[in-house]
Coordinates of C-alpha atoms and ligand atoms in Angstrom, one line a residue:
M1 CA 27.3 12.4 -5.7
S2 CA 24.7 10.5 -7.5
T3 CA 22.6 12.8 -9.8
H4 CA 20.5 9.8 -11.4
L5 CA 17.3 9.9 -9.4
P6 CA 14.1 9.7 -11.4
S7 CA 12.7 12.8 -12.5
Q8 CA 9.2 11.5 -11.7
V9 CA 7.5 9.5 -9.0
T10 CA 4.1 8.0 -8.9
L11 CA 2.5 7.8 -5.5
V12 CA -0.1 5.4 -4.5
D13 CA -2.2 6.8 -1.6
V14 CA -3.0 3.8 0.3
G15 CA -4.7 5.8 3.3
P16 CA -8.3 5.1 2.6
R17 CA -7.3 1.1 2.6
D18 CA -4.2 0.5 4.8
G19 CA -4.8 3.7 6.7
L20 CA -8.3 3.0 7.9
Q21 CA -8.3 -0.7 8.0
N22 CA -6.6 -0.4 11.6
E23 CA -9.0 2.1 13.0
A24 CA -11.1 0.6 15.8
Q25 CA -14.0 3.3 15.6
P26 CA -16.5 2.7 13.0
I27 CA -15.9 5.1 10.2
P28 CA -18.9 5.9 7.8
A29 CA -18.5 4.9 4.2
A30 CA -19.2 8.5 3.3
T31 CA -16.1 9.6 5.1
K32 CA -14.0 7.2 3.3
I33 CA -15.7 8.4 0.0
E34 CA -14.9 11.9 0.9
L35 CA -11.3 11.0 1.6
V36 CA -10.8 9.5 -1.8
S37 CA -12.4 12.6 -3.4
R38 CA -10.0 14.9 -1.5
L39 CA -7.1 12.8 -2.5
Q40 CA -7.9 13.1 -6.1
D41 CA -8.5 16.9 -5.7
A42 CA -4.9 17.0 -4.3
G43 CA -3.6 15.5 -7.6
L44 CA -3.1 11.8 -6.6
H45 CA -3.6 9.6 -9.5
E46 CA -3.5 6.3 -7.9
I47 CA -5.6 5.5 -5.0
E48 CA -6.0 2.2 -3.0
V49 CA -9.6 2.4 -2.0
T50 CA -10.4 -0.6 0.1
S51 CA -10.4 -4.3 0.5
Y52 CA -12.5 -7.2 -0.1
V53 CA -11.7 -9.2 2.9
S54 CA -13.4 -11.2 5.4
P55 CA -15.5 -8.7 7.5
K56 CA -14.8 -11.1 10.6
W57 CA -11.1 -10.5 10.0
V58 CA -11.1 -6.8 9.2
P59 CA -14.5 -5.4 10.1
Q60 CA -13.5 -1.9 8.9
M61 CA -13.3 -2.9 5.4
A62 CA -16.8 -4.5 5.5
D63 CA -18.3 -1.6 3.5
A64 CA -16.0 -2.1 0.4
A65 CA -18.8 -2.4 -2.1
E66 CA -20.6 0.7 -0.8
V67 CA -17.3 2.7 -0.9
M68 CA -16.4 1.7 -4.5
A69 CA -19.8 2.3 -5.7
G70 CA -19.9 5.7 -3.9
I71 CA -16.6 7.2 -5.3
A72 CA -16.8 9.9 -8.0
R73 CA -14.3 8.6 -10.4
R74 CA -12.3 10.9 -12.2
P75 CA -10.6 10.3 -15.6
G76 CA -6.8 9.6 -15.2
V77 CA -7.2 8.4 -11.8
R78 CA -6.7 4.7 -11.1
Y79 CA -8.6 2.8 -8.2
S80 CA -7.2 -0.4 -6.8
V81 CA -8.3 -2.8 -4.1
L82 CA -7.0 -5.7 -2.1
T83 CA -8.5 -9.2 -3.0
P84 CA -7.2 -12.1 -0.9
N85 CA -9.1 -14.8 -2.7
L86 CA -11.7 -15.6 -5.5
K87 CA -14.6 -14.7 -3.1
G88 CA -12.9 -11.2 -2.7
L89 CA -12.4 -10.8 -6.3
E90 CA -15.8 -11.9 -7.3
A91 CA -17.2 -9.3 -4.9
A92 CA -14.8 -6.6 -6.1
L93 CA -15.9 -7.0 -9.8
S94 CA -19.1 -5.0 -9.7
G95 CA -16.9 -2.0 -8.2
R96 CA -14.8 -2.0 -11.4
P97 CA -11.3 -1.6 -9.9
D98 CA -8.7 -0.7 -12.3
E99 CA -6.2 -2.8 -10.2
I100 CA -6.4 -5.4 -7.7
V101 CA -3.8 -6.5 -5.1
V102 CA -3.0 -10.0 -4.0
F103 CA -1.1 -9.8 -0.8
G104 CA 1.5 -12.5 0.4
A105 CA 4.3 -12.4 2.8
A106 CA 7.9 -13.4 2.9
S107 CA 7.5 -14.9 6.2
E108 CA 5.7 -18.1 6.9
A109 CA 4.4 -16.9 10.3
F110 CA 3.0 -13.6 9.0
S111 CA 1.2 -15.4 6.2
R112 CA -0.6 -17.6 8.7
R113 CA -1.5 -14.8 10.8
N114 CA -2.6 -12.4 8.0
I115 CA -4.3 -14.5 5.5
N116 CA -4.8 -17.9 7.5
C117 CA -2.6 -20.1 5.1
S118 CA 1.1 -20.9 4.3
I119 CA 3.0 -19.0 1.7
E120 CA 2.8 -22.0 -0.8
E121 CA -1.0 -22.3 -0.4
S122 CA -1.3 -18.6 -0.6
I123 CA 0.2 -18.6 -4.1
E124 CA -2.1 -21.4 -5.0
R125 CA -5.0 -19.3 -3.8
F126 CA -4.0 -16.4 -5.8
R127 CA -3.8 -18.5 -9.0
P128 CA -7.5 -18.2 -10.0
V129 CA -7.6 -14.7 -8.7
V130 CA -5.0 -13.5 -11.0
Q131 CA -6.4 -15.5 -13.9
L132 CA -9.9 -14.1 -13.5
A133 CA -8.5 -10.5 -13.1
L134 CA -6.4 -10.6 -16.0
A135 CA -9.2 -12.2 -18.2
Q136 CA -11.5 -9.2 -17.1
G137 CA -8.6 -6.6 -18.2
I138 CA -7.8 -5.7 -14.6
K139 CA -4.0 -5.0 -13.6
V140 CA -2.7 -7.2 -10.8
R141 CA -0.3 -6.1 -8.1
A142 CA 1.4 -8.2 -5.8
A143 CA 2.3 -7.0 -2.3
V144 CA 5.1 -8.9 -0.6
S145 CA 4.8 -8.3 3.2
C146 CA 7.4 -8.5 5.9
A147 CA 10.2 -8.2 3.2
V148 CA 12.6 -7.0 5.8
G149 CA 11.4 -8.1 9.1
C150 CA 8.5 -9.9 10.5
P151 CA 6.7 -9.3 13.8
Y152 CA 6.6 -13.2 14.7
Q153 CA 9.8 -14.4 12.9
G154 CA 12.3 -11.5 13.2
D155 CA 14.7 -11.2 10.4
V156 CA 13.7 -11.9 6.8
S157 CA 16.2 -12.9 4.2
A158 CA 16.3 -11.6 0.7
D159 CA 16.2 -15.2 -0.5
E160 CA 12.9 -15.5 1.4
V161 CA 11.6 -12.4 -0.4
E162 CA 12.8 -13.7 -3.8
R163 CA 11.0 -17.0 -3.3
V164 CA 7.7 -15.1 -3.0
V165 CA 8.4 -12.7 -5.8
V166 CA 9.2 -15.7 -8.2
G167 CA 5.9 -17.4 -7.2
M168 CA 3.9 -14.1 -7.8
K169 CA 5.6 -13.7 -11.2
A170 CA 4.9 -17.3 -12.3
L171 CA 1.2 -16.5 -11.5
G172 CA 1.3 -13.7 -14.1
V173 CA 1.2 -10.8 -11.7
Q174 CA 2.2 -7.5 -13.4
H175 CA 3.6 -5.4 -10.7
C176 CA 5.5 -6.4 -7.4
G177 CA 5.5 -4.2 -4.2
I178 CA 8.1 -4.8 -1.6
A179 CA 6.5 -4.1 1.8
D180 CA 8.1 -3.4 5.2
T181 CA 5.1 -4.1 7.1
I182 CA 6.6 -3.2 10.5
G183 CA 9.0 -0.4 9.4
V184 CA 12.1 -2.1 10.6
G185 CA 14.0 -1.7 7.4
T186 CA 17.2 0.4 6.7
P187 CA 18.5 1.5 3.4
R188 CA 20.8 -1.4 2.7
K189 CA 18.3 -4.1 4.0
V190 CA 15.5 -2.6 1.8
Q191 CA 17.9 -2.2 -1.2
A192 CA 18.7 -5.9 -0.8
A193 CA 15.1 -6.9 -1.0
M194 CA 14.4 -4.5 -3.7
E195 CA 17.1 -6.0 -5.8
R196 CA 15.4 -9.2 -5.8
A197 CA 12.2 -7.9 -7.1
L198 CA 14.2 -6.0 -9.8
K199 CA 15.7 -9.4 -10.9
H200 CA 12.0 -10.5 -12.0
F201 CA 10.2 -7.3 -12.6
P202 CA 11.0 -4.1 -14.8
V203 CA 11.7 -1.2 -12.7
E204 CA 8.5 0.7 -13.5
E205 CA 6.6 -2.4 -12.1
V206 CA 8.3 -2.5 -8.8
S207 CA 7.3 -0.3 -5.8
G208 CA 8.1 0.4 -2.2
H209 CA 5.5 0.3 0.7
F210 CA 7.3 1.3 3.9
H211 CA 5.7 1.7 7.2
D212 CA 7.3 4.4 9.3
T213 CA 7.2 2.7 12.6
Y214 CA 10.9 3.2 13.4
G215 CA 11.1 6.6 11.2
Q216 CA 13.2 4.9 8.6
A217 CA 10.7 5.2 5.6
L218 CA 12.0 8.4 4.0
A219 CA 15.6 7.2 4.1
N220 CA 14.4 3.8 2.5
I221 CA 12.5 5.8 -0.2
Y222 CA 15.7 7.7 -1.0
A223 CA 17.7 4.5 -1.2
C224 CA 15.0 3.0 -3.8
L225 CA 15.2 6.2 -6.0
E226 CA 18.9 5.6 -6.1
M227 CA 18.1 2.3 -7.6
G228 CA 15.7 3.9 -9.9
V229 CA 12.3 2.7 -8.3
H230 CA 9.9 5.5 -9.0
V231 CA 6.7 4.0 -7.7
F232 CA 5.8 4.2 -4.0
D233 CA 2.8 3.7 -1.6
A234 CA 2.2 6.2 1.1
S235 CA -0.7 7.2 3.3
V236 CA -2.1 10.5 3.8
A237 CA -1.6 11.9 7.2
G238 CA 0.5 8.8 8.1
L239 CA -2.8 7.0 8.8
G240 CA -2.7 3.3 9.6
G241 CA -1.0 -0.1 10.6
C242 CA -1.8 -3.5 10.1
P243 CA -4.2 -5.4 12.2
Y244 CA -1.9 -8.5 12.0
A245 CA 1.3 -6.6 12.8
K246 CA 0.9 -5.3 16.5
G247 CA 2.6 -2.0 17.1
A248 CA 3.2 -1.2 13.4
T249 CA 2.2 2.4 12.6
G250 CA 1.1 3.7 9.4
N251 CA 2.6 4.0 6.1
V252 CA 5.1 6.9 5.6
A253 CA 2.8 10.0 5.2
T254 CA 2.3 11.1 1.8
E255 CA 2.8 14.7 2.7
D256 CA 6.3 13.8 4.1
V257 CA 7.2 12.0 0.7
V258 CA 5.9 14.8 -1.5
F259 CA 7.8 17.3 0.6
L260 CA 11.0 15.2 0.1
L261 CA 10.5 14.6 -3.7
N262 CA 9.6 18.4 -4.2
G263 CA 12.9 19.3 -2.5
L264 CA 14.7 16.9 -4.7
G265 CA 13.0 18.5 -7.8
I266 CA 11.1 15.2 -8.5
H267 CA 7.6 15.6 -10.1
T268 CA 4.6 14.0 -8.6
G269 CA 1.6 16.0 -9.7
V270 CA 0.6 16.3 -6.1
N271 CA -0.3 19.7 -4.7
L272 CA 1.1 19.4 -1.1
D273 CA -1.1 22.3 0.3
A274 CA -4.2 20.5 -0.8
L275 CA -2.9 17.2 0.4
A276 CA -2.0 18.6 3.7
S277 CA -5.5 20.0 4.0
A278 CA -6.9 16.5 3.1
G279 CA -4.7 15.0 5.9
A280 CA -5.8 17.8 8.5
W281 CA -9.4 16.9 7.5
I282 CA -9.2 13.2 7.8
S283 CA -7.2 13.5 11.2
A284 CA -9.8 15.8 12.6
E285 CA -12.6 13.1 11.5
L286 CA -10.5 10.5 13.4
G287 CA -10.1 12.9 16.3
R288 CA -6.4 13.4 16.4
P289 CA -3.6 15.5 14.9
P290 CA -2.0 14.2 11.6
V291 CA 1.0 11.9 12.0
S292 CA 2.7 13.6 9.2
R293 CA 5.5 15.9 10.2
V294 CA 5.2 17.9 7.1
G295 CA 1.4 18.1 7.6
R296 CA 1.6 19.2 11.3
A297 CA 4.5 21.9 10.1
L298 CA 2.1 23.3 7.5
L299 CA -0.8 23.5 9.7
A300 CA 1.3 25.3 12.2
K301 CA 2.7 27.7 9.6
K302 CA -0.9 28.4 8.4
A303 CA -2.0 29.1 12.1
T304 CA 0.6 31.8 12.4
V305 CA -0.1 33.8 9.2
Ligands
HMG401 P1 -10.2 -18.1 6.2 O1 -11.1 -17.8 7.6 O2 -9.2 -18.9 6.2 O3 -11.2 -18.1 5.1 O4 -9.6 -16.4 5.8 P2 -12.4 -19.2 4.5 O5 -12.2 -19.3 3.1 O6 -12.1 -20.4 5.2 O7 -13.8 -18.3 5.0 C1 -14.1 -18.0 6.3 C2 -15.3 -17.1 6.2 O8 -14.8 -15.9 5.6 C3 -16.3 -17.6 5.5 O9 -17.6 -17.0 5.9 C4 -16.2 -16.9 4.1 O10 -17.4 -16.8 3.3 C5 -15.6 -15.6 4.5 P3 -18.6 -17.8 6.9 O11 -19.0 -19.0 6.2 O12 -17.7 -18.3 8.2 O13 -19.6 -16.9 7.4 N1 -14.8 -15.1 3.4 C6 -14.8 -13.8 3.0 N2 -15.7 -12.8 3.2 C7 -15.6 -11.8 2.4 N3 -14.7 -11.5 1.6 C8 -13.7 -12.3 1.2 C9 -13.8 -13.7 2.1 N4 -13.1 -14.8 2.0 C10 -13.7 -15.6 3.0 N5 -12.7 -12.3 0.4 C11 -9.1 -14.8 4.4 C12 -8.9 -16.2 4.7 C13 -8.1 -14.6 3.4 C14 -10.4 -14.4 4.0 C15 -8.9 -13.9 5.8 O14 -7.7 -14.4 6.4 C16 -9.0 -12.5 5.4 O15 -9.8 -11.8 5.1 N6 -7.6 -11.9 5.7 C17 -7.4 -10.3 5.4 C18 -6.4 -9.8 6.2 C19 -6.2 -8.4 5.9 O16 -7.0 -7.8 5.3 N7 -4.9 -7.8 6.4 C20 -4.6 -6.6 6.1 C21 -4.5 -6.2 4.6 S1 -2.8 -7.0 4.2 C22 -1.8 -5.5 4.7 O17 -2.3 -4.7 5.3 C23 -0.3 -5.5 4.2 C24 -0.2 -4.7 3.1 O18 -0.4 -3.2 3.4 C25 1.4 -4.7 2.8 C26 2.2 -4.6 3.9 O19 2.3 -3.5 4.6 O20 2.8 -5.6 4.4 C27 -0.9 -4.8 1.8
MG402 MG1 0.8 -2.1 4.6

């Protein structure tokens, strides 16, 4: 039995961005700001707050500047935002993000649907974004969408993943996130994609971003832990989906990941009860129960005592 799992994991809560971007109902900026506040209260040190994308493409993120201006920053917490192009980064700068995310795809079809250009064009579009961010002292993370499957193309090979990883690395991107956008990955497939990222980035600069559509995300996280990967995105209450990946549900719920890691004795710094309360609160704001199994179990337990 392998005992060489990491002793510590960094969780990036992407709920305010990946979670809420897919909501059809308008969500006030104040609610998004409150969510960020509750996440940092729960001990999250990395929060993906919003994205500076076209409001015609993703109307829910149109208040990015207001949200970034409204958050009560806490020392030791890092705030990231998505910027698909120079226009997005220029708009993001006044919000002083600690990190920006450029997002490409391993599948040509998804690249076109999500950011309206080919993979090659996307890399060229990211070049000035990465240069400007680095010149401003802002860390740059890349997300590689559809790293194990695509809603339009179907299977995606590890070679296709590596092609984007290499393109991102050549731009000077500092961190590479491997994303299973539609949650079809299973452990061996995810490990094969991860391996390609690990060929080009150090293990501390590689992360997993697993949507839980088919209920495989925790198994995939465990498979990545076995490889030494110790940074994962997750979404409080399991919020979300992707507007350009029909049927995809949210990221793996942060509560579920913390419960798994607590059970493995892996430190996250996150207080599970406070996190579950944040998940219950935002779910109530959205008018539904939390998607998180752990969140629901903890709520039920509370109700019976
Ligand atoms: P485009 O239409 O090709 O862009 O969209 P354009 O440069 O031709 O501009 C068209 C219009 O958009 C212009 O406005 C621009 O000013 C405006 P108009 O003159 O028509 O009034 N525009 C912008 N406005 C605000 N901010 C901007 C911006 N850029 C242009 N940054 C574009 C290209 C990339 C902008 C568009 O496709 C877009 O915004 N896509 C975003 C899609 C998105 O947000 N998807 C979800 C996030 S990614 C994700 O969820 C995956 C991830 O979680 C990992 C995973 O799970 O896989 C990260
Ligand atoms: Mg995502």
